[in-house]
Short mmCIF file of C-alpha atoms and ligand atoms in Angstrom, two decimals:
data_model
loop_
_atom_site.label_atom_id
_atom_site.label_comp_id
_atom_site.label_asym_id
_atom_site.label_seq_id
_atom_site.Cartn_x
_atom_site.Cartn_y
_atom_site.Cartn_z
CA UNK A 1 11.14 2.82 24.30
CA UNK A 2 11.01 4.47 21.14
CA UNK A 3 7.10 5.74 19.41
CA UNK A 4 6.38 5.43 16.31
CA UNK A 5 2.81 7.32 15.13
CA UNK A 6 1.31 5.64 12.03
CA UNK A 7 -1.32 7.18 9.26
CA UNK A 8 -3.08 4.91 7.69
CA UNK A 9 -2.63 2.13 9.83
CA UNK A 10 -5.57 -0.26 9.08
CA UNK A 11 -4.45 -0.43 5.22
CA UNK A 12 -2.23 -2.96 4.26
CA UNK A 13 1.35 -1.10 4.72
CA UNK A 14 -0.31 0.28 8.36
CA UNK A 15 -0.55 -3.71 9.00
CA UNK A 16 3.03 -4.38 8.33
CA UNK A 17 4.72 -1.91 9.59
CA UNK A 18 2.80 -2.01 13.17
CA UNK A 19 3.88 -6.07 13.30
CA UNK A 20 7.14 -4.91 11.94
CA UNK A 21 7.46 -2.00 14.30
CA UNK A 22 6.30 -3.96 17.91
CA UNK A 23 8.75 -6.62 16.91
CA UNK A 24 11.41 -4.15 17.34
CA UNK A 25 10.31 -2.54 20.41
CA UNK A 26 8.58 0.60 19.84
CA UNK A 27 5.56 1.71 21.15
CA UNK A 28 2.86 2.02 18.33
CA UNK A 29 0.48 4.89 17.51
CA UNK A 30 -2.21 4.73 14.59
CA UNK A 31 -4.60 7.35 13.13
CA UNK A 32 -8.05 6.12 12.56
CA UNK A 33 -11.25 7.57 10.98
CA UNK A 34 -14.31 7.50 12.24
CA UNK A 35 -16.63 4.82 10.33
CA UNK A 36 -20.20 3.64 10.33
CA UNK A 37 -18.92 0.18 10.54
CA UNK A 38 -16.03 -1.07 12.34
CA UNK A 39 -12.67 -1.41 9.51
CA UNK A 40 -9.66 -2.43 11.93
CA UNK A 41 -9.81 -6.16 10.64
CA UNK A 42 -6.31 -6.21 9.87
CA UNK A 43 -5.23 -5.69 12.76
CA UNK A 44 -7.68 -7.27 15.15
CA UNK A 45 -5.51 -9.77 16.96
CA UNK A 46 -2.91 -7.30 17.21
CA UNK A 47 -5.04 -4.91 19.08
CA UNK A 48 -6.27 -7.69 21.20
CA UNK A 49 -2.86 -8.68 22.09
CA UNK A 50 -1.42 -5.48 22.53
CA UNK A 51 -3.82 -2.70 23.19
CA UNK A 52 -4.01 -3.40 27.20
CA UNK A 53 -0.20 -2.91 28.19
CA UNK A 54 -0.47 0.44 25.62
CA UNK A 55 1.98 -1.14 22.86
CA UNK A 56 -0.45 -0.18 20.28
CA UNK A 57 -2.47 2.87 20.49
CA UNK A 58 -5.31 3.73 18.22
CA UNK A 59 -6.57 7.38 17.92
CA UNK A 60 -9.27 9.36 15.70
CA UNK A 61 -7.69 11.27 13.00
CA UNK A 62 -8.15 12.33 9.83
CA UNK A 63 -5.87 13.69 7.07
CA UNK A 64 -8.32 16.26 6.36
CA UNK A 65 -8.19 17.33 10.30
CA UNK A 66 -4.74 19.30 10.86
CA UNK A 67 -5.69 19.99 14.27
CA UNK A 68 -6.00 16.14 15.52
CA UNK A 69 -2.72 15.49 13.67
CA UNK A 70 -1.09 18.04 15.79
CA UNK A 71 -2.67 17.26 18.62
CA UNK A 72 -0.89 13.85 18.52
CA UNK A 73 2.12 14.75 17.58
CA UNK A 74 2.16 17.50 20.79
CA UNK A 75 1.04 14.65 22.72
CA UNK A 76 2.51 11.62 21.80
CA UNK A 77 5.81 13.02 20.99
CA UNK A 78 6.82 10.64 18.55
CA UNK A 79 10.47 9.33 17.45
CA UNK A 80 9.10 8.72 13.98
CA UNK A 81 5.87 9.48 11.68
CA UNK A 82 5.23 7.59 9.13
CA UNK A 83 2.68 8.94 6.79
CA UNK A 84 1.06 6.06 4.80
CA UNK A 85 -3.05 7.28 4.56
CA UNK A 86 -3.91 8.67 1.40
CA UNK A 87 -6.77 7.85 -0.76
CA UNK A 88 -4.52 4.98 -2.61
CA UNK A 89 -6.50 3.68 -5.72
CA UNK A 90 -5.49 5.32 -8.58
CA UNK A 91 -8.82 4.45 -10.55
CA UNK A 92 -11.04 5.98 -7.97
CA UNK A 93 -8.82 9.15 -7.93
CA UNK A 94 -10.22 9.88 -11.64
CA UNK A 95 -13.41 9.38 -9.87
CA UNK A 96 -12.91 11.59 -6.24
CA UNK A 97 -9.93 13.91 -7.72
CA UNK A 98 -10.51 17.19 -4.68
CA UNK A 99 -10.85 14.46 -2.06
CA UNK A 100 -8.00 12.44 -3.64
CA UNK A 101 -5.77 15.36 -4.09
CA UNK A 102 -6.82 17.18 -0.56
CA UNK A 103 -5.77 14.50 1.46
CA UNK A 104 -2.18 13.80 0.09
CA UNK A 105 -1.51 17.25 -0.14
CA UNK A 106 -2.99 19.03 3.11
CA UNK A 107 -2.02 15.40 4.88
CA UNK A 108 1.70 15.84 4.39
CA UNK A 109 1.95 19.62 4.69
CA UNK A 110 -0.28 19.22 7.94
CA UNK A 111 2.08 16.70 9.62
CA UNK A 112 5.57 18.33 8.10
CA UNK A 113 4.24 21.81 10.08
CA UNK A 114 3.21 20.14 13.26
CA UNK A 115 6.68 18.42 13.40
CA UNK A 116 8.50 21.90 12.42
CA UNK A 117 6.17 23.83 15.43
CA UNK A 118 7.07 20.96 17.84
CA UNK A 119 9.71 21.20 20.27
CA UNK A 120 11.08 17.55 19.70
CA UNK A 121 13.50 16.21 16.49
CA UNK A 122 10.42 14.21 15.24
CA UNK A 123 11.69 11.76 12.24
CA UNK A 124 8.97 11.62 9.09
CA UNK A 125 8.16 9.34 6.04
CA UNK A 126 6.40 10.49 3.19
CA UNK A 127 4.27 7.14 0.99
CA UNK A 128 5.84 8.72 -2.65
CA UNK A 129 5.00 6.12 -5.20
CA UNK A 130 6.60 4.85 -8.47
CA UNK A 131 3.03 6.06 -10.22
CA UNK A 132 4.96 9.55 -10.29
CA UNK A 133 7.05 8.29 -13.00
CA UNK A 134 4.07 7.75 -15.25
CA UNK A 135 5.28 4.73 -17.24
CA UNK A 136 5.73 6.23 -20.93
CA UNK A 137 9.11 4.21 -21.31
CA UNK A 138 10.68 0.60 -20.37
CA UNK A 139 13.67 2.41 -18.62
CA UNK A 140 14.76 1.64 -14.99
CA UNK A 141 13.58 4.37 -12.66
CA UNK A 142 15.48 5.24 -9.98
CA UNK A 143 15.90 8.43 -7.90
CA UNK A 144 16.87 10.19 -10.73
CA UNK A 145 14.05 9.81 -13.05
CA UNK A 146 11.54 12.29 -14.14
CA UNK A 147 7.94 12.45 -12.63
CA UNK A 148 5.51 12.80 -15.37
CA UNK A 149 2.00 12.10 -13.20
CA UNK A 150 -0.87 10.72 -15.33
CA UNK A 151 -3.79 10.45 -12.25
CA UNK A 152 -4.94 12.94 -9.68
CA UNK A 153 -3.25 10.31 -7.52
CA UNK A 154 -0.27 10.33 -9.00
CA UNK A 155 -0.21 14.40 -9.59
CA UNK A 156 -0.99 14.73 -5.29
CA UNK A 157 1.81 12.62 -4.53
CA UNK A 158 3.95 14.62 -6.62
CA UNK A 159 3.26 17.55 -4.30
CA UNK A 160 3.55 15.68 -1.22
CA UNK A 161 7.61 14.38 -2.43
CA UNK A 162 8.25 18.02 -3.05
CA UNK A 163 6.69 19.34 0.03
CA UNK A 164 8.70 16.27 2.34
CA UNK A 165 12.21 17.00 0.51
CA UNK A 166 11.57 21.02 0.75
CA UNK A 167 11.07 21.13 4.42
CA UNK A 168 14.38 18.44 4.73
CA UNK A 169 15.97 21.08 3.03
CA UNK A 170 14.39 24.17 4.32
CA UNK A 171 13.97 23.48 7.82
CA UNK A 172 16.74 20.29 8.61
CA UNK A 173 13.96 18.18 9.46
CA UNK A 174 15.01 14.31 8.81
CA UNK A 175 12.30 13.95 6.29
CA UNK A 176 12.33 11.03 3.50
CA UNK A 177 10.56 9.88 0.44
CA UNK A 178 10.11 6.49 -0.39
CA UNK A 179 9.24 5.97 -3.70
CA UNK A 180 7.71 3.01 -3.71
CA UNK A 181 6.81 0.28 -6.60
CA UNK A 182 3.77 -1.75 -6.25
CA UNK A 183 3.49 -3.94 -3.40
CA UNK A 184 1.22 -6.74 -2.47
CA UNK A 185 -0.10 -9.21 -0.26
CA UNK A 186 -2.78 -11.43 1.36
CA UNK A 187 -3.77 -8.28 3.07
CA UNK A 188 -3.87 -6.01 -0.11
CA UNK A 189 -7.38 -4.08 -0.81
CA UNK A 190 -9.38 -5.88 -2.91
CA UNK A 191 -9.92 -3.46 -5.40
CA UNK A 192 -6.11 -3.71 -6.76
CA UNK A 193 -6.03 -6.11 -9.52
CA UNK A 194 -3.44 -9.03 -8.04
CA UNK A 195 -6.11 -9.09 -5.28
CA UNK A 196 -9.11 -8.84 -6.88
CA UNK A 197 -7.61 -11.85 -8.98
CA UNK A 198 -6.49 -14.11 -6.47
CA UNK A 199 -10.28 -13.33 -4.59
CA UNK A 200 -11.93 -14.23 -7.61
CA UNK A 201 -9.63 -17.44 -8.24
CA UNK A 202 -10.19 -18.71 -5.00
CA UNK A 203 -13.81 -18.25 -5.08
CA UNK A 204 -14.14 -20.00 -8.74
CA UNK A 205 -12.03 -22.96 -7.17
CA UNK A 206 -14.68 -23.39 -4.40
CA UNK A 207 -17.75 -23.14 -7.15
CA UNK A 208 -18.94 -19.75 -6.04
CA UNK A 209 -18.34 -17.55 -9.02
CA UNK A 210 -17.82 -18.23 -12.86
CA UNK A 211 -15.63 -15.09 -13.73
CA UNK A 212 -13.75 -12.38 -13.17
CA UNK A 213 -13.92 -9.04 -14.93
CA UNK A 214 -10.92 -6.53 -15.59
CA UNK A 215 -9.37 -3.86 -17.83
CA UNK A 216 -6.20 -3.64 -19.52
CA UNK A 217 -4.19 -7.01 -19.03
CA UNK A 218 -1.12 -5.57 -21.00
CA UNK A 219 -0.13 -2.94 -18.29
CA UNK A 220 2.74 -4.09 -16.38
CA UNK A 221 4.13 -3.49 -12.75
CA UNK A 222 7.13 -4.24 -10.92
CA UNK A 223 5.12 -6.25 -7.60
CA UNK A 224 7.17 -6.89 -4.46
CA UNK A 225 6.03 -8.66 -1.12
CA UNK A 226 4.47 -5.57 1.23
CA UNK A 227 6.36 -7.46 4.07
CA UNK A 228 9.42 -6.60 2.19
CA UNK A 229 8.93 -2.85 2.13
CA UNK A 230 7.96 -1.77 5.06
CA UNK A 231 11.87 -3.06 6.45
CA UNK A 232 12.73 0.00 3.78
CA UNK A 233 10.59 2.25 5.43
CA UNK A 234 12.19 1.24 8.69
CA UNK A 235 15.70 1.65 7.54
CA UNK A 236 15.41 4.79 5.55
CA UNK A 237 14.33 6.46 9.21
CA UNK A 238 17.15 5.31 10.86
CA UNK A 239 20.05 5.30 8.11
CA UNK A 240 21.97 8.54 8.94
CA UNK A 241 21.08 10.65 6.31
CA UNK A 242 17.04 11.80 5.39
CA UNK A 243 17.21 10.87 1.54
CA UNK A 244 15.10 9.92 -1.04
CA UNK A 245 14.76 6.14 -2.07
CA UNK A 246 13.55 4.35 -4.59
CA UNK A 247 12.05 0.02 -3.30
CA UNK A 248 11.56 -2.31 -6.34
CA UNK A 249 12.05 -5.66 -7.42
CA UNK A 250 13.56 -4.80 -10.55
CA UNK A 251 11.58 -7.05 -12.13
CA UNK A 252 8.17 -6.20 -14.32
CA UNK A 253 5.35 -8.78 -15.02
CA UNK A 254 2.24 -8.06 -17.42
CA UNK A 255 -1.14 -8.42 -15.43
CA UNK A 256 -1.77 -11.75 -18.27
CA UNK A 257 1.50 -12.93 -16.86
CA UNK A 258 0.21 -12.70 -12.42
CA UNK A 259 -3.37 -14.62 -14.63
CA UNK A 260 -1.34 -17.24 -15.72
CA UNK A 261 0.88 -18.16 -12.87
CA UNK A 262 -2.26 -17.61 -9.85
CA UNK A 263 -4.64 -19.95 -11.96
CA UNK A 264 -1.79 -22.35 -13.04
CA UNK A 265 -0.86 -22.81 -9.86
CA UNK A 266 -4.67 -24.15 -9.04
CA UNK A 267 -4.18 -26.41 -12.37
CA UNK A 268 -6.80 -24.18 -13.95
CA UNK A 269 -6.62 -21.91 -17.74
CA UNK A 270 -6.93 -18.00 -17.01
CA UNK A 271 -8.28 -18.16 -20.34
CA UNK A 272 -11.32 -19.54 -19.74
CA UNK A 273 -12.32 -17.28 -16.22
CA UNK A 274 -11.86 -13.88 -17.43
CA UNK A 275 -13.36 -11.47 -19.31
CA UNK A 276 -12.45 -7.31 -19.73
CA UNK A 277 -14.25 -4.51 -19.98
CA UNK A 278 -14.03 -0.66 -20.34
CA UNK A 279 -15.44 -0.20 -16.61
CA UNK A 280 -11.84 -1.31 -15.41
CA UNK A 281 -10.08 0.72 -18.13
CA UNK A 282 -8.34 3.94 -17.18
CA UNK A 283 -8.61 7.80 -18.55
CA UNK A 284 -4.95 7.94 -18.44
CA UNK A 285 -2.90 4.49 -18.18
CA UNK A 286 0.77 3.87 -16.96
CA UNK A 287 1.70 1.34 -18.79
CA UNK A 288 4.65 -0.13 -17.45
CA UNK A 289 6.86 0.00 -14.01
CA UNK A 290 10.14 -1.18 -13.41
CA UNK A 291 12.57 0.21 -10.59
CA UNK A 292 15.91 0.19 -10.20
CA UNK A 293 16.56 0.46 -6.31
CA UNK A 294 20.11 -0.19 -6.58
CA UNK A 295 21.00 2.87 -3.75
CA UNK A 296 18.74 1.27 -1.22
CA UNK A 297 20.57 -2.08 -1.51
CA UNK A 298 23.59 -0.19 -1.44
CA UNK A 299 23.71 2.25 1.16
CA UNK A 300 20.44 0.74 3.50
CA UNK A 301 21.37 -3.30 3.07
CA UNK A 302 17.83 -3.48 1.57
CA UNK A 303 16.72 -6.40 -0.39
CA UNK A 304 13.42 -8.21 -1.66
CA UNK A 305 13.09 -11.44 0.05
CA UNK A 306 9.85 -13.01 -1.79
CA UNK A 307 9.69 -13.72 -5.46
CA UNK A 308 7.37 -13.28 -8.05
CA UNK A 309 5.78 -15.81 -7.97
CA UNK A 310 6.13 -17.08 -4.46
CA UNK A 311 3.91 -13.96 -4.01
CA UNK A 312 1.36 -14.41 -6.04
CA UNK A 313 1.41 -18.52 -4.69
CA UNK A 314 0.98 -16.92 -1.41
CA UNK A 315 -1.64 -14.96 -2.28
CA UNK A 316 -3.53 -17.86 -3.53
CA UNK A 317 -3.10 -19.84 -1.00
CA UNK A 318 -4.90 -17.18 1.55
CA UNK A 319 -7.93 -16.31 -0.50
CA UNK A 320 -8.22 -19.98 -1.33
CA UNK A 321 -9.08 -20.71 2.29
CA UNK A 322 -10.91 -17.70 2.31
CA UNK A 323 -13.33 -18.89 -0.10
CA UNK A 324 -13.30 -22.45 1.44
CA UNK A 325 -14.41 -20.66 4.62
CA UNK A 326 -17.06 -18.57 3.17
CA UNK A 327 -18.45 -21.86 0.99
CA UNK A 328 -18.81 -23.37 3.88
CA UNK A 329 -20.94 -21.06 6.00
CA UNK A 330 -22.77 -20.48 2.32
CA UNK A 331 -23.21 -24.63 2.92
CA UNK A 332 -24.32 -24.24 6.58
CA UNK A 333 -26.83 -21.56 5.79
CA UNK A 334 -25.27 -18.88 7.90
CA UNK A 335 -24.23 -16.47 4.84
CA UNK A 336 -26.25 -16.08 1.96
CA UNK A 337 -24.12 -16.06 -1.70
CA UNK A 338 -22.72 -12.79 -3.33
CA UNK A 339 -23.04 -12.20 -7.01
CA UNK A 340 -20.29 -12.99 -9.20
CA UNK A 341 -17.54 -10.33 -9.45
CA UNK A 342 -18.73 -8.36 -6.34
CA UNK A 343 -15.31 -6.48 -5.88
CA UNK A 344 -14.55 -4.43 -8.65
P1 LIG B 1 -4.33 1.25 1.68
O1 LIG B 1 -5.30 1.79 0.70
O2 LIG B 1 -4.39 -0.20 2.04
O3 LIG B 1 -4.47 2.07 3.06
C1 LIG B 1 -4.68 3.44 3.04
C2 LIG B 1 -4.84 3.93 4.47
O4 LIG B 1 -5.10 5.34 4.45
C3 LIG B 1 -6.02 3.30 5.23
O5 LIG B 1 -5.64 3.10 6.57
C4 LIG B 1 -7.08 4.38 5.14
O6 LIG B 1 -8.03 4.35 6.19
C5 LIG B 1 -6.23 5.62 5.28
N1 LIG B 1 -6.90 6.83 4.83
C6 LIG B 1 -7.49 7.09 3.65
N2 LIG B 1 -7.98 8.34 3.62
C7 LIG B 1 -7.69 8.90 4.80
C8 LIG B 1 -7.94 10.15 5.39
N3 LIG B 1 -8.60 11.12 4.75
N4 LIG B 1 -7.50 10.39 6.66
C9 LIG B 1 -6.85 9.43 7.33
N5 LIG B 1 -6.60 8.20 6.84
C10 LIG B 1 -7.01 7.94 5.59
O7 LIG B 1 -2.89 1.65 1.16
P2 LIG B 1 -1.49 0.85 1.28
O8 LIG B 1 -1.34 0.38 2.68
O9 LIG B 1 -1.37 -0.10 0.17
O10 LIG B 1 -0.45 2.02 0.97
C11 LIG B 1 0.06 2.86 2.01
C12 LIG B 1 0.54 4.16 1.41
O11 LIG B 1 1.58 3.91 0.46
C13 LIG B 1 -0.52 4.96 0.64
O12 LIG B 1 -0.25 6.33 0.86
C14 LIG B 1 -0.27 4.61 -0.81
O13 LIG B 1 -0.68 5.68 -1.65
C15 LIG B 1 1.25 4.47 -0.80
N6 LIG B 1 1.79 3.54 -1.77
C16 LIG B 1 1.34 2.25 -1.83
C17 LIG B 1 1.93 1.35 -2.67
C18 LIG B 1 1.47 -0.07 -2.76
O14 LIG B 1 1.81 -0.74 -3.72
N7 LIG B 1 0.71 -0.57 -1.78
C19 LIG B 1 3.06 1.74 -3.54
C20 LIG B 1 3.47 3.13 -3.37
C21 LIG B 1 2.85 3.97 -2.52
P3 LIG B 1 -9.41 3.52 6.05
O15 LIG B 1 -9.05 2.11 6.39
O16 LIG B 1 -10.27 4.19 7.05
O17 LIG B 1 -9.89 3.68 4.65
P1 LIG B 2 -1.84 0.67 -9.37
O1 LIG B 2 -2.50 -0.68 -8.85
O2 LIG B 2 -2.77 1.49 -10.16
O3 LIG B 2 -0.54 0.30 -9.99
O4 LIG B 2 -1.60 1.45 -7.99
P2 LIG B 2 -3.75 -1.51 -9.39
O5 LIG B 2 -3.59 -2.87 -8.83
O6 LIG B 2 -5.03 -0.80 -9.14
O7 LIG B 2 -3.53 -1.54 -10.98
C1 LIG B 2 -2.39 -2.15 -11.57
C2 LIG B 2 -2.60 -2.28 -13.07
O8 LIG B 2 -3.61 -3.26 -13.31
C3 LIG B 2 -4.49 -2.76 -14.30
N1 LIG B 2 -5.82 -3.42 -14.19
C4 LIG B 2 -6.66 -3.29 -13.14
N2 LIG B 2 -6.55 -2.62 -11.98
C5 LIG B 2 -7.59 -2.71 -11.09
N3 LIG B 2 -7.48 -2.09 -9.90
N4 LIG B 2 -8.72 -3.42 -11.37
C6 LIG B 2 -8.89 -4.10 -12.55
O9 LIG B 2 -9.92 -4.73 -12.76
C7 LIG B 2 -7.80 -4.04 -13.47
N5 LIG B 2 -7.58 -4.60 -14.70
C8 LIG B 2 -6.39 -4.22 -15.11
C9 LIG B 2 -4.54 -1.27 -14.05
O10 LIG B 2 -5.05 -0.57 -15.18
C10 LIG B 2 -3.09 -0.98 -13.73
O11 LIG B 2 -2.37 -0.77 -14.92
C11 LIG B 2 -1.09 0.79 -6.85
C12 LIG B 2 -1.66 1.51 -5.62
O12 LIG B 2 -1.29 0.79 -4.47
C13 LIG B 2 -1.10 2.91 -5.51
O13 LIG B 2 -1.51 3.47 -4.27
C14 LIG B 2 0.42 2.85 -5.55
O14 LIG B 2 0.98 4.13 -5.47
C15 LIG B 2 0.89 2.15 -6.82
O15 LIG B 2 0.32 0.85 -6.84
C16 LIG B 2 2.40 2.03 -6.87
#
């Protein structure tokens, strides 16, 4: 049975990839942090269902903590690592740059030395992300492009794709970057902005908020299904060569253009729901993503299965019974009502 150790498992990717991962037969490790409150509600049923025979394995971790990371990989011994934790919102990272930038830097340097010190081949993937590019131009990014970071996020990531393809190079460790474009889902925090949307939709649909407040409406993003990606992640560990590769779409939609197909869809006028303002804007923007992931489809048989706007249906569809389920304990007494536009 192959083992597979996870960062970041209780994000969103962390949820995929586990499903994705026990479907194929491995057994499943996860770092998580210590937190005042309990944050594993992603994958709840899959630690209920798979936690007692040992298919999924949770264990406290931090990126910060080099130690505990090489502690597990001594002890678990692990076929693959993939390394998906990292402060991810690129916002906040203007906000928490040290913390932003410790953790993707220290995180992937931490792991790449444990693997080099261990005495097993240990496979690893590095979460690069198309925000390297920076999004001056409307040109097709591919492997080839130029990085020109505009966030601390972006600018730590940079160093953690270096760091991955130098010790592939240095030290013949199978070690791969995927540079990923945005991707999305029902399970996508709910600080990104399709999420934060299709919250807010669903909970105007049910009569529990008016409006929804964001920033810049013009930026524009090349959005896959997170489903989607984390098959790429799969098959970039076990194609034969470590590489770098570039997942996208290659298709870019304005944030206006997600508005107008999420409230159309629930018969309703984005117009008329939101508002912007300068809280949501950004120091430094990127503008506009679009990725051209031709080698992946080539040489890895990747593709995108789940179209624009199937996504962002899908989307609605979940936080629309969301908010139907929250109305109705609001109804019942059992929850009291939030304020309007309490994500941001
Ligand atoms: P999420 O924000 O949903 O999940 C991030 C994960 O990292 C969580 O499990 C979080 O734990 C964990 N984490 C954060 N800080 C630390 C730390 N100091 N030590 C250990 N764990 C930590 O991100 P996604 O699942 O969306 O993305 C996965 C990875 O892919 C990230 O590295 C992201 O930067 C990158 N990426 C994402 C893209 C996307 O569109 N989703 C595109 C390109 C790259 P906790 O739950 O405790 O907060
Ligand atoms: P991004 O995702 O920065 O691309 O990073 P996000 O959804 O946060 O922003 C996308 C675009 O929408 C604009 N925007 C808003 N964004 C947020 N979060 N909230 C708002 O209210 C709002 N209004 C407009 C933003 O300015 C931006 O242009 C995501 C993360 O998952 C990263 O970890 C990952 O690396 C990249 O995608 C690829």
């Amino acid at each position: 049975m192959k083992k597979a150790l996870l960062t970041g498992i209780t994000g969103q990717d962390g949820y995929y990839l586990t499903r994705l991962l026990i479907d194929k037969g491995y057994e499943v490790h996860g770092t998580i942090r210590r937190t005042s409150s309990i944050n594993t509600f992603r994958l709840d049923p899959l630690i209920s269902k798979y936690q007692p025979d040992g298919i999924l394995n949770l264990h406290y971790s931090d990126l910060l903590d080099s130690s505990s990371l090489e502690l597990l990989i001594n002890q678990i011994e692990p076929d693959e690592v993939y390394n998906l934790a990292a402060q991810s919102h690129v916002s906040v990272s203007f906000k928490n740059p040290i913390y932003t930038t410790q953790t993707a830097t220290l995180g992937s340097i931490s792991i790449l030395e444990a693997i080099r010190n261990s005495n097993k081949d240990v496979k690893f993937y590095q979460a690069s992300s198309s925000e390297m590019y920076g999004g001056d131009s409307k040109e097709l990014l591919n492997e080839q492009s130029l990085f020109n970071p505009k966030s601390p996020y972006a600018a730590s990531k940079v160093f953690a794709h270096n760091i991955t393809k130098i010790y592939r190079e240095s030290y013949d460790i199978f070690s791969v970057n995927g540079i990923l474009f945005n991707h999305e889902s029902p399970y996508r925090g709910e600080t990104f902005v399709t999420r934060k949307i299709t919250r807010a939709l669903g909970r105007i649909a049910c009569g529990l908020q008016s409006k929804v407040t964001l920033g810049n409406l013009d930026a524009s993003r090349d959005w896959g299904f997170a489903g989607d990606y984390v098959k790429g992640m799969w098959m970039m560990l076990n194609h034969e060569k470590a590489d770098d590769w570039v997942l996208a779409t290659g298709e870019t939609h304005t944030v206006k253009d997600f508005l107008k197909i999420a409230f159309e869809y629930l018969s309703l006028n984005y117009e008329e729901f939101v508002e912007t303002s300068d809280k949501y804007y950004r120091p430094n923007e990127v503008e506009h993503l679009l990725g051209d992931s031709t080698k992946a489809r080539k040489q890895l048989g990747w593709k995108p299965e789940v179209e624009f706007e199937q996504l962002v249906h899908m989307m609605v569809d979940f936080d629309l019974n969301l908010a139907k389920r929250e109305k109705l304990l609001i109804d019942e007494g059992y929850l009291k009502p939030t304020w309007e536009n309490f994500i941001s």
